[in-house]
Amino acid sequence: MTEAAVTTLNPEGSSPFVLLCEHASNHIPEPYKGLGLGTADLARHIAWDIGAAALARQLSARLDAPLFLSGYSRLLIDCNRPLGSPTSIPVLSEATEIPGNRDLPAAEVAARQDRYFRPFHAAVAACLDARRGRPTIVIGVHSFTPVYLGIARPWQAGLLYADAVALGRGMIEALAGPGLTIGDNEPYRIEPEHDYTVPVHGDARGLPAALIEVRQDLLADETGIEAWAVRLVRAFRAVQAGH
């Protein structure tokens, strides 16, 4: 079965928020033979953001927001990395080698860019072009591991942003609550050489943009996903009022 490089939901949604889920799927077509990895590795965070697609779908429905979901694993090519960057088609993810990405011929790199990366971002760009003149806030929906390379992470969620300081800090303030530690540009930072969504679809267009990261163990079941959807919608609406 051939999957679409991008699934678009609610493209005419009335919300100012435009949602992306760049790591929605761990799908790798059969001819790639899992890039040399077993099923256990392909179920891990290295292949996708666990729980992020389900969370993004709930946010889209609750906010009446357009949503773009990637159809393939980030191990084939990462839809939130600039083309040509070392992590665009990774040969190492966390501490796991990706055999099927080693020594790729230029034609294979170009084919992955054309099949999996460009259609996703063309769909997003077309949506943003069509919204010119309308209030628009770009949000990438992600999840992160509780432990990274043996180091426990203290955050339940984090906001990653660059130019959109008011958006990022406003979201952090709106999400704050008892027992919650919300990361400010944690557990990652936005860097133009390593990120695509925020620098290209947001900052370069002059649109407020950020990535929301939620810890994966909090999205392990429908109850957790719904709880975080409700929490995030409340925060989004508070931030929307300020924009």
Tab-separated table of N, CA and C in Angstrom, residues 12-123:
chain	number	residue	atom	x	y	z
A	12	GLU	N	-9.803	24.220	5.549
A	12	GLU	CA	-10.519	25.506	5.591
A	12	GLU	C	-10.896	25.905	7.014
A	13	GLY	N	-10.263	25.281	8.004
A	13	GLY	CA	-10.600	25.569	9.393
A	13	GLY	C	-10.530	27.052	9.721
A	14	SER	N	-11.382	27.488	10.630
A	14	SER	CA	-11.507	28.914	10.945
A	14	SER	C	-10.462	29.412	11.927
A	15	SER	N	-9.747	28.500	12.578
A	15	SER	CA	-8.788	28.885	13.607
A	15	SER	C	-7.607	29.646	13.009
A	16	PRO	N	-7.003	30.554	13.772
A	16	PRO	CA	-5.747	31.164	13.315
A	16	PRO	C	-4.575	30.184	13.368
A	17	PHE	N	-4.730	29.078	14.097
A	17	PHE	CA	-3.639	28.115	14.226
A	17	PHE	C	-3.596	27.191	13.020
A	18	VAL	N	-2.412	26.993	12.483
A	18	VAL	CA	-2.147	25.997	11.450
A	18	VAL	C	-1.191	24.982	12.065
A	19	LEU	N	-1.620	23.731	12.129
A	19	LEU	CA	-0.894	22.692	12.845
A	19	LEU	C	-0.129	21.792	11.882
A	20	LEU	N	1.084	21.439	12.263
A	20	LEU	CA	1.892	20.475	11.534
A	20	LEU	C	2.271	19.348	12.470
A	21	CYS	N	2.289	18.136	11.966
A	21	CYS	CA	2.833	16.997	12.712
A	21	CYS	C	3.836	16.318	11.777
A	22	GLU	N	5.074	16.778	11.834
A	22	GLU	CA	6.108	16.366	10.889
A	22	GLU	C	6.602	14.948	11.142
A	23	HIS	N	6.371	14.443	12.346
A	23	HIS	CA	6.841	13.105	12.732
A	23	HIS	C	5.650	12.232	13.123
A	24	ALA	N	4.591	12.288	12.305
A	24	ALA	CA	3.340	11.624	12.652
A	24	ALA	C	3.380	10.120	12.469
A	25	SER	N	4.260	9.614	11.584
A	25	SER	CA	4.196	8.210	11.178
A	25	SER	C	5.567	7.551	11.262
A	26	ASN	N	5.547	6.244	11.531
A	26	ASN	CA	6.785	5.452	11.464
A	26	ASN	C	6.795	4.552	10.231
A	27	HIS	N	5.953	4.871	9.254
A	27	HIS	CA	5.823	4.020	8.057
A	27	HIS	C	7.071	4.098	7.178
A	28	ILE	N	7.591	2.936	6.811
A	28	ILE	CA	8.683	2.822	5.851
A	28	ILE	C	8.249	1.809	4.800
A	29	PRO	N	8.227	2.173	3.527
A	29	PRO	CA	7.777	1.234	2.491
A	29	PRO	C	8.604	-0.047	2.487
A	30	GLU	N	7.943	-1.147	2.131
A	30	GLU	CA	8.562	-2.470	2.203
A	30	GLU	C	9.892	-2.572	1.447
A	31	PRO	N	10.038	-1.951	0.262
A	31	PRO	CA	11.318	-2.095	-0.438
A	31	PRO	C	12.533	-1.608	0.354
A	32	TYR	N	12.321	-0.733	1.332
A	32	TYR	CA	13.437	-0.240	2.148
A	32	TYR	C	13.849	-1.223	3.241
A	33	LYS	N	13.053	-2.283	3.434
A	33	LYS	CA	13.361	-3.328	4.420
A	33	LYS	C	13.722	-2.741	5.785
A	34	GLY	N	12.888	-1.764	6.200
A	34	GLY	CA	13.063	-1.180	7.519
A	34	GLY	C	14.372	-0.455	7.715
A	35	LEU	N	15.037	-0.131	6.618
A	35	LEU	CA	16.345	0.528	6.681
A	35	LEU	C	17.343	-0.279	7.505
A	36	GLY	N	17.101	-1.598	7.582
A	36	GLY	CA	17.998	-2.473	8.323
A	36	GLY	C	17.691	-2.571	9.801
A	37	LEU	N	16.584	-1.987	10.245
A	37	LEU	CA	16.196	-2.013	11.657
A	37	LEU	C	15.079	-3.029	11.885
A	38	GLY	N	14.976	-3.529	13.120
A	38	GLY	CA	13.899	-4.436	13.489
A	38	GLY	C	12.649	-3.685	13.889
A	39	THR	N	11.566	-4.431	14.078
A	39	THR	CA	10.288	-3.809	14.411
A	39	THR	C	10.332	-3.072	15.750
A	40	ALA	N	11.129	-3.554	16.694
A	40	ALA	CA	11.212	-2.872	17.987
A	40	ALA	C	11.814	-1.478	17.825
A	41	ASP	N	12.868	-1.370	17.031
A	41	ASP	CA	13.478	-0.056	16.809
A	41	ASP	C	12.538	0.871	16.051
A	42	LEU	N	11.784	0.331	15.103
A	42	LEU	CA	10.881	1.158	14.309
A	42	LEU	C	9.666	1.627	15.103
A	43	ALA	N	9.434	1.017	16.266
A	43	ALA	CA	8.361	1.473	17.148
A	43	ALA	C	8.846	2.550	18.112
A	44	ARG	N	10.145	2.812	18.140
A	44	ARG	CA	10.719	3.770	19.089
A	44	ARG	C	10.613	5.205	18.569
A	45	HIS	N	10.995	6.125	19.447
A	45	HIS	CA	11.003	7.554	19.130
A	45	HIS	C	11.912	7.874	17.947
A	46	ILE	N	12.930	7.092	17.711
A	46	ILE	CA	13.828	7.398	16.601
A	46	ILE	C	13.086	7.393	15.265
A	47	ALA	N	11.964	6.668	15.172
A	47	ALA	CA	11.237	6.548	13.909
A	47	ALA	C	10.079	7.532	13.788
A	48	TRP	N	9.558	8.031	14.940
A	48	TRP	CA	8.416	8.941	14.903
A	48	TRP	C	8.212	9.546	16.274
A	49	ASP	N	7.282	10.484	16.372
A	49	ASP	CA	6.944	11.073	17.673
A	49	ASP	C	5.702	10.368	18.202
A	50	ILE	N	5.909	9.474	19.125
A	50	ILE	CA	4.835	8.632	19.641
A	50	ILE	C	3.757	9.505	20.297
A	51	GLY	N	2.524	9.294	19.898
A	51	GLY	CA	1.397	10.026	20.471
A	51	GLY	C	1.122	11.379	19.843
A	52	ALA	N	2.069	11.888	19.045
A	52	ALA	CA	1.923	13.251	18.525
A	52	ALA	C	0.782	13.355	17.517
A	53	ALA	N	0.635	12.359	16.639
A	53	ALA	CA	-0.419	12.437	15.628
A	53	ALA	C	-1.808	12.426	16.266
A	54	ALA	N	-2.008	11.566	17.250
A	54	ALA	CA	-3.313	11.518	17.925
A	54	ALA	C	-3.605	12.827	18.643
A	55	LEU	N	-2.582	13.397	19.273
A	55	LEU	CA	-2.758	14.687	19.941
A	55	LEU	C	-3.081	15.770	18.915
A	56	ALA	N	-2.352	15.786	17.806
A	56	ALA	CA	-2.568	16.808	16.782
A	56	ALA	C	-3.977	16.714	16.196
A	57	ARG	N	-4.457	15.487	15.994
A	57	ARG	CA	-5.818	15.325	15.469
A	57	ARG	C	-6.854	15.890	16.431
A	58	GLN	N	-6.663	15.658	17.714
A	58	GLN	CA	-7.607	16.221	18.688
A	58	GLN	C	-7.544	17.747	18.694
A	59	LEU	N	-6.340	18.284	18.617
A	59	LEU	CA	-6.202	19.747	18.600
A	59	LEU	C	-6.881	20.337	17.373
A	60	SER	N	-6.696	19.699	16.227
A	60	SER	CA	-7.324	20.185	15.000
A	60	SER	C	-8.837	20.220	15.143
A	61	ALA	N	-9.405	19.151	15.686
A	61	ALA	CA	-10.855	19.082	15.830
A	61	ALA	C	-11.370	20.098	16.844
A	62	ARG	N	-10.668	20.225	17.958
A	62	ARG	CA	-11.147	21.103	19.025
A	62	ARG	C	-10.972	22.585	18.682
A	63	LEU	N	-9.923	22.904	17.903
A	63	LEU	CA	-9.641	24.299	17.549
A	63	LEU	C	-10.258	24.706	16.214
A	64	ASP	N	-10.749	23.727	15.436
A	64	ASP	CA	-11.159	23.960	14.050
A	64	ASP	C	-9.966	24.498	13.255
A	65	ALA	N	-8.851	23.766	13.343
A	65	ALA	CA	-7.593	24.216	12.753
A	65	ALA	C	-7.137	23.282	11.636
A	66	PRO	N	-6.551	23.814	10.563
A	66	PRO	CA	-5.918	22.960	9.561
A	66	PRO	C	-4.789	22.151	10.194
A	67	LEU	N	-4.609	20.921	9.692
A	67	LEU	CA	-3.561	20.042	10.211
A	67	LEU	C	-2.913	19.291	9.047
A	68	PHE	N	-1.588	19.233	9.072
A	68	PHE	CA	-0.804	18.508	8.074
A	68	PHE	C	0.006	17.419	8.780
A	69	LEU	N	-0.248	16.166	8.406
A	69	LEU	CA	0.414	15.017	9.019
A	69	LEU	C	1.336	14.355	7.999
A	70	SER	N	2.582	14.121	8.376
A	70	SER	CA	3.490	13.410	7.480
A	70	SER	C	3.084	11.941	7.395
A	71	GLY	N	3.384	11.312	6.252
A	71	GLY	CA	2.970	9.934	6.042
A	71	GLY	C	4.074	8.908	6.163
A	72	TYR	N	5.302	9.362	6.408
A	72	TYR	CA	6.443	8.447	6.417
A	72	TYR	C	7.357	8.742	7.593
A	73	SER	N	8.138	7.751	7.960
A	73	SER	CA	9.055	7.876	9.092
A	73	SER	C	10.121	8.937	8.851
A	74	ARG	N	10.478	9.638	9.901
A	74	ARG	CA	11.561	10.607	9.798
A	74	ARG	C	12.901	9.957	9.511
A	75	LEU	N	12.987	8.611	9.652
A	75	LEU	CA	14.236	7.939	9.306
A	75	LEU	C	14.467	7.910	7.795
A	76	LEU	N	13.389	7.943	7.015
A	76	LEU	CA	13.555	8.053	5.563
A	76	LEU	C	14.075	9.430	5.201
A	77	ILE	N	13.409	10.445	5.710
A	77	ILE	CA	13.845	11.836	5.615
A	77	ILE	C	13.020	12.619	6.626
A	78	ASP	N	13.667	13.517	7.331
A	78	ASP	CA	13.016	14.232	8.429
A	78	ASP	C	12.366	15.507	7.895
A	79	CYS	N	11.051	15.605	8.064
A	79	CYS	CA	10.314	16.765	7.556
A	79	CYS	C	10.502	18.012	8.414
A	80	ASN	N	11.252	17.933	9.481
A	80	ASN	CA	11.585	19.132	10.251
A	80	ASN	C	13.092	19.384	10.269
A	81	ARG	N	13.767	18.998	9.192
A	81	ARG	CA	15.192	19.280	9.041
A	81	ARG	C	15.430	19.880	7.664
A	82	PRO	N	16.319	20.859	7.560
A	82	PRO	CA	16.635	21.398	6.240
A	82	PRO	C	17.261	20.328	5.354
A	83	LEU	N	16.950	20.365	4.075
A	83	LEU	CA	17.549	19.426	3.146
A	83	LEU	C	19.072	19.600	3.147
A	84	GLY	N	19.756	18.468	3.169
A	84	GLY	CA	21.214	18.506	3.157
A	84	GLY	C	21.860	18.569	4.525
A	85	SER	N	21.064	18.795	5.584
A	85	SER	CA	21.653	18.813	6.923
A	85	SER	C	21.995	17.380	7.338
A	86	PRO	N	22.961	17.191	8.242
A	86	PRO	CA	23.371	15.834	8.627
A	86	PRO	C	22.240	14.984	9.189
A	87	THR	N	21.224	15.616	9.771
A	87	THR	CA	20.117	14.858	10.365
A	87	THR	C	18.903	14.774	9.443
A	88	SER	N	19.015	15.257	8.218
A	88	SER	CA	17.909	15.143	7.277
A	88	SER	C	17.613	13.677	6.975
A	89	ILE	N	18.655	12.912	6.644
A	89	ILE	CA	18.553	11.466	6.459
A	89	ILE	C	19.604	10.866	7.389
A	90	PRO	N	19.242	10.582	8.628
A	90	PRO	CA	20.252	10.283	9.649
A	90	PRO	C	20.893	8.915	9.478
A	91	VAL	N	22.191	8.857	9.700
A	91	VAL	CA	22.887	7.568	9.749
A	91	VAL	C	22.998	7.087	11.192
A	92	LEU	N	22.735	7.992	12.141
A	92	LEU	CA	22.715	7.660	13.564
A	92	LEU	C	21.592	8.446	14.208
A	93	SER	N	20.707	7.761	14.947
A	93	SER	CA	19.643	8.427	15.675
A	93	SER	C	19.722	8.013	17.129
A	94	GLU	N	19.861	9.013	18.018
A	94	GLU	CA	20.244	8.733	19.398
A	94	GLU	C	21.504	7.869	19.348
A	95	ALA	N	21.478	6.646	19.855
A	95	ALA	CA	22.679	5.802	19.807
A	95	ALA	C	22.509	4.643	18.832
A	96	THR	N	21.500	4.739	17.947
A	96	THR	CA	21.175	3.641	17.038
A	96	THR	C	21.645	3.956	15.625
A	97	GLU	N	22.446	3.077	15.053
A	97	GLU	CA	22.863	3.240	13.667
A	97	GLU	C	21.714	2.870	12.732
A	98	ILE	N	21.620	3.585	11.611
A	98	ILE	CA	20.572	3.344	10.616
A	98	ILE	C	21.270	2.813	9.360
A	99	PRO	N	21.406	1.485	9.231
A	99	PRO	CA	22.209	0.924	8.137
A	99	PRO	C	21.725	1.341	6.751
A	100	GLY	N	20.411	1.430	6.576
A	100	GLY	CA	19.867	1.735	5.263
A	100	GLY	C	20.053	3.165	4.815
A	101	ASN	N	20.634	3.998	5.669
A	101	ASN	CA	20.902	5.391	5.299
A	101	ASN	C	22.379	5.663	5.036
A	102	ARG	N	23.212	4.648	5.162
A	102	ARG	CA	24.653	4.850	4.952
A	102	ARG	C	24.989	4.878	3.464
A	103	ASP	N	25.872	5.808	3.109
A	103	ASP	CA	26.457	5.856	1.759
A	103	ASP	C	25.396	5.880	0.668
A	104	LEU	N	24.385	6.708	0.844
A	104	LEU	CA	23.315	6.781	-0.154
A	104	LEU	C	23.804	7.499	-1.412
A	105	PRO	N	23.478	6.972	-2.578
A	105	PRO	CA	23.787	7.706	-3.814
A	105	PRO	C	22.952	8.978	-3.902
A	106	ALA	N	23.453	9.952	-4.623
A	106	ALA	CA	22.759	11.237	-4.742
A	106	ALA	C	21.357	11.068	-5.305
A	107	ALA	N	21.183	10.098	-6.203
A	107	ALA	CA	19.857	9.886	-6.796
A	107	ALA	C	18.848	9.432	-5.758
A	108	GLU	N	19.262	8.615	-4.801
A	108	GLU	CA	18.347	8.159	-3.754
A	108	GLU	C	18.001	9.296	-2.805
A	109	VAL	N	18.984	10.113	-2.455
A	109	VAL	CA	18.713	11.274	-1.612
A	109	VAL	C	17.693	12.185	-2.294
A	110	ALA	N	17.911	12.464	-3.582
A	110	ALA	CA	16.992	13.331	-4.324
A	110	ALA	C	15.600	12.718	-4.417
A	111	ALA	N	15.527	11.399	-4.587
A	111	ALA	CA	14.228	10.732	-4.682
A	111	ALA	C	13.457	10.863	-3.377
A	112	ARG	N	14.126	10.687	-2.251
A	112	ARG	CA	13.431	10.831	-0.963
A	112	ARG	C	12.973	12.273	-0.751
A	113	GLN	N	13.809	13.217	-1.135
A	113	GLN	CA	13.400	14.616	-1.007
A	113	GLN	C	12.141	14.886	-1.811
A	114	ASP	N	12.073	14.361	-3.032
A	114	ASP	CA	10.949	14.620	-3.925
A	114	ASP	C	9.692	13.855	-3.522
A	115	ARG	N	9.860	12.645	-2.974
A	115	ARG	CA	8.691	11.811	-2.647
A	115	ARG	C	8.073	12.150	-1.298
A	116	TYR	N	8.917	12.449	-0.309
A	116	TYR	CA	8.437	12.505	1.067
A	116	TYR	C	8.521	13.886	1.706
A	117	PHE	N	9.512	14.677	1.352
A	117	PHE	CA	9.724	15.977	1.995
A	117	PHE	C	8.987	17.094	1.267
A	118	ARG	N	9.241	17.237	-0.013
A	118	ARG	CA	8.697	18.387	-0.743
A	118	ARG	C	7.169	18.393	-0.802
A	119	PRO	N	6.498	17.237	-1.003
A	119	PRO	CA	5.022	17.297	-1.007
A	119	PRO	C	4.430	17.777	0.310
A	120	PHE	N	5.021	17.367	1.414
A	120	PHE	CA	4.533	17.793	2.727
A	120	PHE	C	4.620	19.311	2.851
A	121	HIS	N	5.786	19.857	2.553
A	121	HIS	CA	5.972	21.294	2.764
A	121	HIS	C	5.299	22.134	1.683
A	122	ALA	N	5.117	21.568	0.501
A	122	ALA	CA	4.353	22.285	-0.515
A	122	ALA	C	2.905	22.466	-0.079
A	123	ALA	N	2.348	21.444	0.555
A	123	ALA	CA	0.966	21.536	1.043
A	123	ALA	C	0.844	22.593	2.130
